[in-house]
Amino acid sequence: MKTILILCLSIGLFALSNTSQADDCAPKSDLTWAKATYAESGDTVVIQGSRFRLIGIQAPQIQQKQKFYTPGQPLAKEAQLFLNKLLANNNLEVGIEYDTTKVDAFNHQLAHLFLKDGTNIQEKLVESGYVLAFTSHQNTLHARCYFAAEQKARKNGYALWDIAKKNPELHFPVVESSELRKEDDGFRIISGVVEKVEQSSTNYIINLDTTGIRVSKRYWDRFDFDSLKALLGKKIEVRGQSFFYKGAMFVVIDNPYAINLLNPLNRP
């Protein structure tokens, strides 16, 4: 009888956990339905003539040769193809859900997208391993869902995570701060031990051995400085657009979820 009771409790907790995750991924409001045209990349879809950036994810950069040359990142075309197939297999019908910020600086609309069967498209993409979870513009509606999906893909070694394991010399999507090269700019997840946390008149400063993480003063209201100070001496992962400047790599972040120990999976 005791064994049966323990088993029932375990099943109940597992079901509760699955339900909680499903709730994190489900729409929080009524959706606006529209016909998509095609995916320009793993995180950008053209819908009725407008470009929509998919909230909460970051796809590998497709090589760009026009105007300014931008090198491509691993599996960029594969991520685009995966998304296009997902759309095509569902008659290009998508449900649009907005978040806190609806338009970015490039006039792209920002949205969470869903299929008719309730599938969260971003969750599907992150779970496949072709894209990464990334929170920006204070759009946090399904952040827990996307980070949980990434955790699954990483654990199972799918797509980008397989590359990270088998080809560490590519420094993508994850790289140790101590191994960074000048050419390792662009979106990455950088890992290292926090050696300094301080506040200047314009920035919160978090330094790894060769990487400077900066939080501009205009974003301070989104961060708890005591939580940042508590990172001192701990190994963290920070994700964002990295750039090389005066002999060091820098990442400017605008949301605490960019740091793994502060993202929603590590909060109550």
C-alpha positions as a LaTeX table, in Angstrom:
\begin{tabular}{lrrr}
\hline
Residue & $x$ (\AA) & $y$ (\AA) & $z$ (\AA) \\
\hline
Met1 & 0.00 & 0.00 & 0.00 \\
Lys2 & 2.86 & 2.38 & 0.90 \\
Thr3 & 4.61 & 1.63 & $-2.42$ \\
Ile4 & 1.41 & 2.35 & $-4.37$ \\
Leu5 & 0.95 & 5.65 & $-2.50$ \\
Ile6 & 4.54 & 6.76 & $-3.29$ \\
Leu7 & 4.07 & 5.79 & $-6.94$ \\
Cys8 & 0.82 & 7.76 & $-7.18$ \\
Leu9 & 2.45 & 10.80 & $-5.60$ \\
Ser10 & 5.36 & 10.56 & $-8.06$ \\
Ile11 & 3.02 & 10.33 & $-11.04$ \\
Gly12 & 1.04 & 13.27 & $-9.71$ \\
Leu13 & 4.13 & 15.44 & $-9.33$ \\
Phe14 & 5.32 & 14.49 & $-12.83$ \\
Ala15 & 1.94 & 15.39 & $-14.30$ \\
Leu16 & 1.92 & 18.67 & $-12.38$ \\
Ser17 & 5.39 & 19.51 & $-13.72$ \\
Asn18 & 4.32 & 18.76 & $-17.31$ \\
Thr19 & 1.14 & 20.81 & $-16.88$ \\
Ser20 & 3.14 & 23.73 & $-15.49$ \\
Gln21 & 5.47 & 23.70 & $-18.48$ \\
Ala22 & 2.54 & 23.46 & $-20.89$ \\
Asp23 & 0.98 & 26.48 & $-19.16$ \\
Asp24 & 4.22 & 28.43 & $-19.59$ \\
Cys25 & 4.14 & 27.72 & $-23.34$ \\
Ala26 & 0.40 & 28.27 & $-23.96$ \\
Pro27 & $-1.04$ & 31.58 & $-25.24$ \\
Lys28 & $-1.92$ & 34.06 & $-22.51$ \\
Ser29 & $-4.44$ & 35.96 & $-24.63$ \\
Asp30 & $-6.56$ & 35.61 & $-27.76$ \\
Leu31 & $-4.52$ & 35.07 & $-30.92$ \\
Thr32 & $-4.73$ & 36.95 & $-34.20$ \\
Trp33 & $-4.63$ & 34.46 & $-37.08$ \\
Ala34 & $-2.85$ & 35.19 & $-40.35$ \\
Lys35 & $-1.11$ & 33.52 & $-43.29$ \\
Ala36 & 2.67 & 33.48 & $-43.21$ \\
Thr37 & 4.64 & 33.72 & $-46.46$ \\
Tyr38 & 8.02 & 32.23 & $-45.56$ \\
Ala39 & 10.82 & 32.29 & $-43.00$ \\
Glu40 & 13.76 & 34.55 & $-43.83$ \\
Ser41 & 15.81 & 32.91 & $-41.09$ \\
Gly42 & 15.31 & 30.67 & $-38.09$ \\
Asp43 & 13.81 & 33.57 & $-36.13$ \\
Thr44 & 12.24 & 35.88 & $-38.74$ \\
Val45 & 8.99 & 35.25 & $-40.62$ \\
Val46 & 7.30 & 37.35 & $-43.29$ \\
Ile47 & 3.56 & 37.58 & $-42.56$ \\
Gln48 & 1.31 & 39.55 & $-44.89$ \\
Gly49 & 4.21 & 41.66 & $-46.14$ \\
Ser50 & 5.64 & 42.49 & $-42.70$ \\
Arg51 & 8.73 & 41.04 & $-41.02$ \\
Phe52 & 8.06 & 39.43 & $-37.66$ \\
Arg53 & 10.93 & 38.66 & $-35.30$ \\
Leu54 & 10.09 & 35.69 & $-33.10$ \\
Ile55 & 10.22 & 36.74 & $-29.46$ \\
Gly56 & 12.40 & 34.84 & $-27.02$ \\
Ile57 & 14.78 & 33.12 & $-29.43$ \\
Gln58 & 17.98 & 33.71 & $-31.38$ \\
Ala59 & 18.78 & 31.78 & $-34.55$ \\
Pro60 & 22.27 & 31.36 & $-36.02$ \\
Gln61 & 23.18 & 34.24 & $-38.34$ \\
Ile62 & 22.79 & 33.56 & $-42.08$ \\
Gln63 & 25.76 & 34.76 & $-44.12$ \\
Gln64 & 25.19 & 38.24 & $-45.57$ \\
Lys65 & 27.26 & 39.55 & $-48.50$ \\
Gln66 & 25.34 & 42.71 & $-49.35$ \\
Lys67 & 26.60 & 46.08 & $-48.12$ \\
Phe68 & 28.49 & 44.75 & $-45.08$ \\
Tyr69 & 29.82 & 41.20 & $-45.04$ \\
Thr70 & 28.52 & 39.15 & $-42.13$ \\
Pro71 & 29.89 & 35.61 & $-41.73$ \\
Gly72 & 27.37 & 32.84 & $-41.32$ \\
Gln73 & 27.04 & 30.74 & $-38.18$ \\
Pro74 & 26.61 & 26.94 & $-38.01$ \\
Leu75 & 23.19 & 25.52 & $-38.95$ \\
Ala76 & 21.76 & 28.92 & $-39.96$ \\
Lys77 & 20.26 & 27.56 & $-43.19$ \\
Glu78 & 19.07 & 24.41 & $-41.43$ \\
Ala79 & 17.23 & 26.52 & $-38.83$ \\
Gln80 & 15.54 & 28.49 & $-41.63$ \\
Leu81 & 14.56 & 25.27 & $-43.43$ \\
Phe82 & 13.19 & 23.72 & $-40.23$ \\
Leu83 & 10.95 & 26.74 & $-39.66$ \\
Asn84 & 9.80 & 26.86 & $-43.28$ \\
Lys85 & 8.86 & 23.17 & $-43.17$ \\
Leu86 & 6.99 & 23.69 & $-39.91$ \\
Leu87 & 4.99 & 26.52 & $-41.50$ \\
Ala88 & 4.37 & 24.63 & $-44.76$ \\
Asn89 & 3.15 & 21.52 & $-42.93$ \\
Asn90 & 0.55 & 23.66 & $-41.17$ \\
Asn91 & $-0.84$ & 25.51 & $-44.22$ \\
Leu92 & 1.20 & 28.61 & $-43.30$ \\
Glu93 & $-1.43$ & 29.52 & $-40.69$ \\
Val94 & $-0.05$ & 31.17 & $-37.58$ \\
Gly95 & $-1.57$ & 32.67 & $-34.46$ \\
Ile96 & 0.10 & 35.91 & $-33.38$ \\
Glu97 & 0.53 & 36.93 & $-29.75$ \\
Tyr98 & 2.21 & 40.18 & $-28.74$ \\
Asp99 & 4.17 & 40.90 & $-25.58$ \\
Thr100 & 5.39 & 44.01 & $-23.72$ \\
Thr101 & 7.28 & 45.47 & $-26.71$ \\
Lys102 & 5.59 & 45.07 & $-30.10$ \\
Val103 & 8.11 & 46.65 & $-32.49$ \\
Asp104 & 11.92 & 46.76 & $-32.42$ \\
Ala105 & 14.34 & 49.49 & $-33.53$ \\
Phe106 & 14.31 & 48.12 & $-37.09$ \\
Asn107 & 10.52 & 48.33 & $-37.28$ \\
His108 & 10.16 & 44.56 & $-37.17$ \\
Gln109 & 7.06 & 43.37 & $-35.37$ \\
Leu110 & 7.82 & 41.18 & $-32.36$ \\
Ala111 & 5.55 & 38.23 & $-31.65$ \\
His112 & 5.09 & 34.77 & $-30.22$ \\
Leu113 & 3.69 & 32.47 & $-32.93$ \\
Phe114 & 1.41 & 29.43 & $-32.57$ \\
Leu115 & $-0.03$ & 26.70 & $-34.77$ \\
Lys116 & $-3.70$ & 25.71 & $-34.92$ \\
Asp117 & $-3.08$ & 22.68 & $-32.69$ \\
Gly118 & $-1.73$ & 24.97 & $-29.95$ \\
Thr119 & 1.95 & 24.34 & $-30.64$ \\
Asn120 & 4.19 & 27.21 & $-29.58$ \\
Ile121 & 6.47 & 27.68 & $-32.63$ \\
Gln122 & 9.32 & 29.17 & $-30.61$ \\
Glu123 & 9.23 & 26.25 & $-28.17$ \\
Lys124 & 9.38 & 23.81 & $-31.09$ \\
Leu125 & 12.37 & 25.62 & $-32.61$ \\
Val126 & 14.35 & 25.79 & $-29.37$ \\
Glu127 & 13.53 & 22.18 & $-28.50$ \\
Ser128 & 14.87 & 21.10 & $-31.91$ \\
Gly129 & 18.25 & 22.59 & $-31.03$ \\
Tyr130 & 18.37 & 24.84 & $-34.11$ \\
Val131 & 17.88 & 28.09 & $-32.16$ \\
Leu132 & 18.70 & 29.40 & $-28.69$ \\
Ala133 & 16.57 & 30.98 & $-25.99$ \\
Phe134 & 17.15 & 34.71 & $-25.64$ \\
Thr135 & 15.11 & 37.38 & $-23.83$ \\
Ser136 & 15.13 & 41.00 & $-25.01$ \\
His137 & 12.89 & 44.10 & $-25.08$ \\
Gln138 & 11.36 & 43.02 & $-21.73$ \\
Asn139 & 9.31 & 40.38 & $-23.61$ \\
Thr140 & 9.22 & 37.68 & $-20.93$ \\
Leu141 & 5.75 & 36.17 & $-21.41$ \\
His142 & 7.02 & 32.67 & $-22.32$ \\
Ala143 & 10.66 & 32.96 & $-21.21$ \\
Arg144 & 10.44 & 30.03 & $-18.81$ \\
Cys145 & 9.03 & 27.86 & $-21.60$ \\
Tyr146 & 11.85 & 28.71 & $-24.00$ \\
Phe147 & 14.66 & 28.23 & $-21.48$ \\
Ala148 & 13.15 & 24.88 & $-20.44$ \\
Ala149 & 13.01 & 23.82 & $-24.11$ \\
Glu150 & 16.66 & 24.75 & $-24.53$ \\
Gln151 & 17.55 & 22.71 & $-21.47$ \\
Lys152 & 15.99 & 19.64 & $-23.15$ \\
Ala153 & 17.80 & 20.22 & $-26.45$ \\
Arg154 & 21.11 & 20.72 & $-24.66$ \\
Lys155 & 20.68 & 17.62 & $-22.53$ \\
Asn156 & 19.85 & 15.52 & $-25.59$ \\
Gly157 & 22.64 & 17.01 & $-27.73$ \\
Tyr158 & 20.42 & 18.17 & $-30.58$ \\
Ala159 & 21.68 & 20.21 & $-33.56$ \\
Leu160 & 23.68 & 23.21 & $-32.23$ \\
Trp161 & 24.39 & 21.36 & $-28.99$ \\
Asp162 & 25.81 & 18.43 & $-30.96$ \\
Ile163 & 28.10 & 20.88 & $-32.77$ \\
Ala164 & 29.17 & 22.42 & $-29.45$ \\
Lys165 & 30.21 & 18.97 & $-28.22$ \\
Lys166 & 31.85 & 17.63 & $-31.38$ \\
Asn167 & 33.37 & 20.85 & $-32.74$ \\
Pro168 & 34.38 & 23.01 & $-29.76$ \\
Glu169 & 36.92 & 24.83 & $-31.96$ \\
Leu170 & 34.01 & 26.60 & $-33.66$ \\
His171 & 33.28 & 28.42 & $-30.38$ \\
Phe172 & 29.55 & 28.23 & $-31.09$ \\
Pro173 & 27.07 & 28.41 & $-29.53$ \\
Val174 & 29.10 & 28.14 & $-26.30$ \\
Val175 & 32.67 & 29.25 & $-25.67$ \\
Glu176 & 34.87 & 29.66 & $-22.61$ \\
Ser177 & 35.80 & 33.29 & $-22.00$ \\
Ser178 & 39.48 & 32.33 & $-21.74$ \\
Glu179 & 39.38 & 30.85 & $-25.27$ \\
Leu180 & 37.76 & 33.79 & $-27.06$ \\
Arg181 & 39.36 & 35.10 & $-30.24$ \\
Lys182 & 38.99 & 38.49 & $-31.88$ \\
Glu183 & 36.82 & 36.96 & $-34.60$ \\
Asp184 & 34.38 & 35.44 & $-32.09$ \\
Asp185 & 31.97 & 38.34 & $-32.32$ \\
Gly186 & 28.24 & 37.95 & $-32.90$ \\
Phe187 & 25.72 & 36.09 & $-30.76$ \\
Arg188 & 27.27 & 33.58 & $-28.38$ \\
Ile189 & 26.96 & 32.05 & $-24.93$ \\
Ile190 & 30.17 & 32.90 & $-23.07$ \\
Ser191 & 31.17 & 30.94 & $-19.98$ \\
Gly192 & 33.52 & 32.07 & $-17.23$ \\
Val193 & 34.07 & 32.94 & $-13.57$ \\
Val194 & 32.98 & 36.41 & $-12.42$ \\
Glu195 & 36.08 & 38.31 & $-11.24$ \\
Lys196 & 34.63 & 41.78 & $-10.70$ \\
Val197 & 31.24 & 43.38 & $-10.06$ \\
Glu198 & 31.01 & 47.14 & $-9.66$ \\
Gln199 & 28.97 & 50.17 & $-10.56$ \\
Ser200 & 30.18 & 53.19 & $-12.54$ \\
Ser201 & 28.24 & 56.35 & $-13.28$ \\
Thr202 & 26.96 & 54.83 & $-16.54$ \\
Asn203 & 27.12 & 51.03 & $-16.24$ \\
Tyr204 & 26.89 & 47.99 & $-14.05$ \\
Ile205 & 30.19 & 46.20 & $-14.72$ \\
Ile206 & 30.55 & 42.42 & $-14.51$ \\
Asn207 & 33.95 & 41.14 & $-15.64$ \\
Leu208 & 35.03 & 37.60 & $-16.49$ \\
Asp209 & 38.72 & 36.95 & $-17.20$ \\
Thr210 & 38.63 & 38.29 & $-20.79$ \\
Thr211 & 35.01 & 39.36 & $-21.18$ \\
Gly212 & 33.31 & 42.51 & $-19.98$ \\
Ile213 & 29.55 & 42.37 & $-19.38$ \\
Arg214 & 27.91 & 45.78 & $-19.30$ \\
Val215 & 24.44 & 46.94 & $-18.24$ \\
Ser216 & 23.68 & 50.50 & $-19.34$ \\
Lys217 & 22.16 & 52.81 & $-16.73$ \\
Arg218 & 18.93 & 53.01 & $-18.72$ \\
Tyr219 & 18.35 & 49.31 & $-17.95$ \\
Trp220 & 19.22 & 49.38 & $-14.23$ \\
Asp221 & 15.57 & 49.26 & $-13.21$ \\
Arg222 & 15.41 & 45.72 & $-14.65$ \\
Phe223 & 18.28 & 44.44 & $-12.50$ \\
Asp224 & 18.87 & 43.87 & $-8.80$ \\
Phe225 & 22.45 & 44.99 & $-8.16$ \\
Asp226 & 22.69 & 42.81 & $-5.03$ \\
Ser227 & 21.93 & 39.78 & $-7.24$ \\
Leu228 & 24.71 & 40.84 & $-9.58$ \\
Lys229 & 27.17 & 41.23 & $-6.67$ \\
Ala230 & 26.22 & 37.73 & $-5.50$ \\
Leu231 & 27.66 & 36.38 & $-8.78$ \\
Leu232 & 31.22 & 37.27 & $-7.72$ \\
Gly233 & 33.41 & 34.15 & $-7.79$ \\
Lys234 & 30.73 & 32.03 & $-9.49$ \\
Lys235 & 30.91 & 30.49 & $-12.94$ \\
Ile236 & 28.20 & 31.88 & $-15.19$ \\
Glu237 & 27.06 & 31.81 & $-18.78$ \\
Val238 & 26.11 & 35.10 & $-20.40$ \\
Arg239 & 24.40 & 35.26 & $-23.79$ \\
Gly240 & 24.18 & 38.13 & $-26.21$ \\
Gln241 & 25.87 & 39.94 & $-29.10$ \\
Ser242 & 29.59 & 39.97 & $-28.37$ \\
Phe243 & 32.01 & 42.48 & $-29.87$ \\
Phe244 & 35.76 & 43.01 & $-29.67$ \\
Tyr245 & 36.96 & 46.37 & $-28.34$ \\
Lys246 & 40.42 & 47.48 & $-27.17$ \\
Gly247 & 41.76 & 43.98 & $-26.69$ \\
Ala248 & 38.78 & 42.46 & $-24.91$ \\
Met249 & 35.39 & 40.98 & $-25.72$ \\
Phe250 & 32.28 & 42.74 & $-24.48$ \\
Val251 & 28.60 & 41.83 & $-24.18$ \\
Val252 & 25.97 & 44.47 & $-23.47$ \\
Ile253 & 22.84 & 43.01 & $-21.87$ \\
Asp254 & 19.45 & 44.58 & $-21.19$ \\
Asn255 & 17.75 & 41.79 & $-19.24$ \\
Pro256 & 18.94 & 39.66 & $-16.28$ \\
Tyr257 & 17.77 & 36.53 & $-18.12$ \\
Ala258 & 20.91 & 36.89 & $-20.28$ \\
Ile259 & 22.83 & 35.42 & $-17.31$ \\
Asn260 & 22.00 & 31.78 & $-16.65$ \\
Leu261 & 21.98 & 32.06 & $-12.85$ \\
Leu262 & 19.40 & 34.86 & $-13.10$ \\
Asn263 & 17.13 & 33.40 & $-15.76$ \\
Pro264 & 13.58 & 32.19 & $-14.94$ \\
Leu265 & 14.56 & 28.54 & $-14.46$ \\
Asn266 & 16.71 & 29.59 & $-11.52$ \\
Arg267 & 14.10 & 31.78 & $-9.86$ \\
Pro268 & 11.26 & 30.73 & $-7.56$ \\
\hline
\end{tabular}
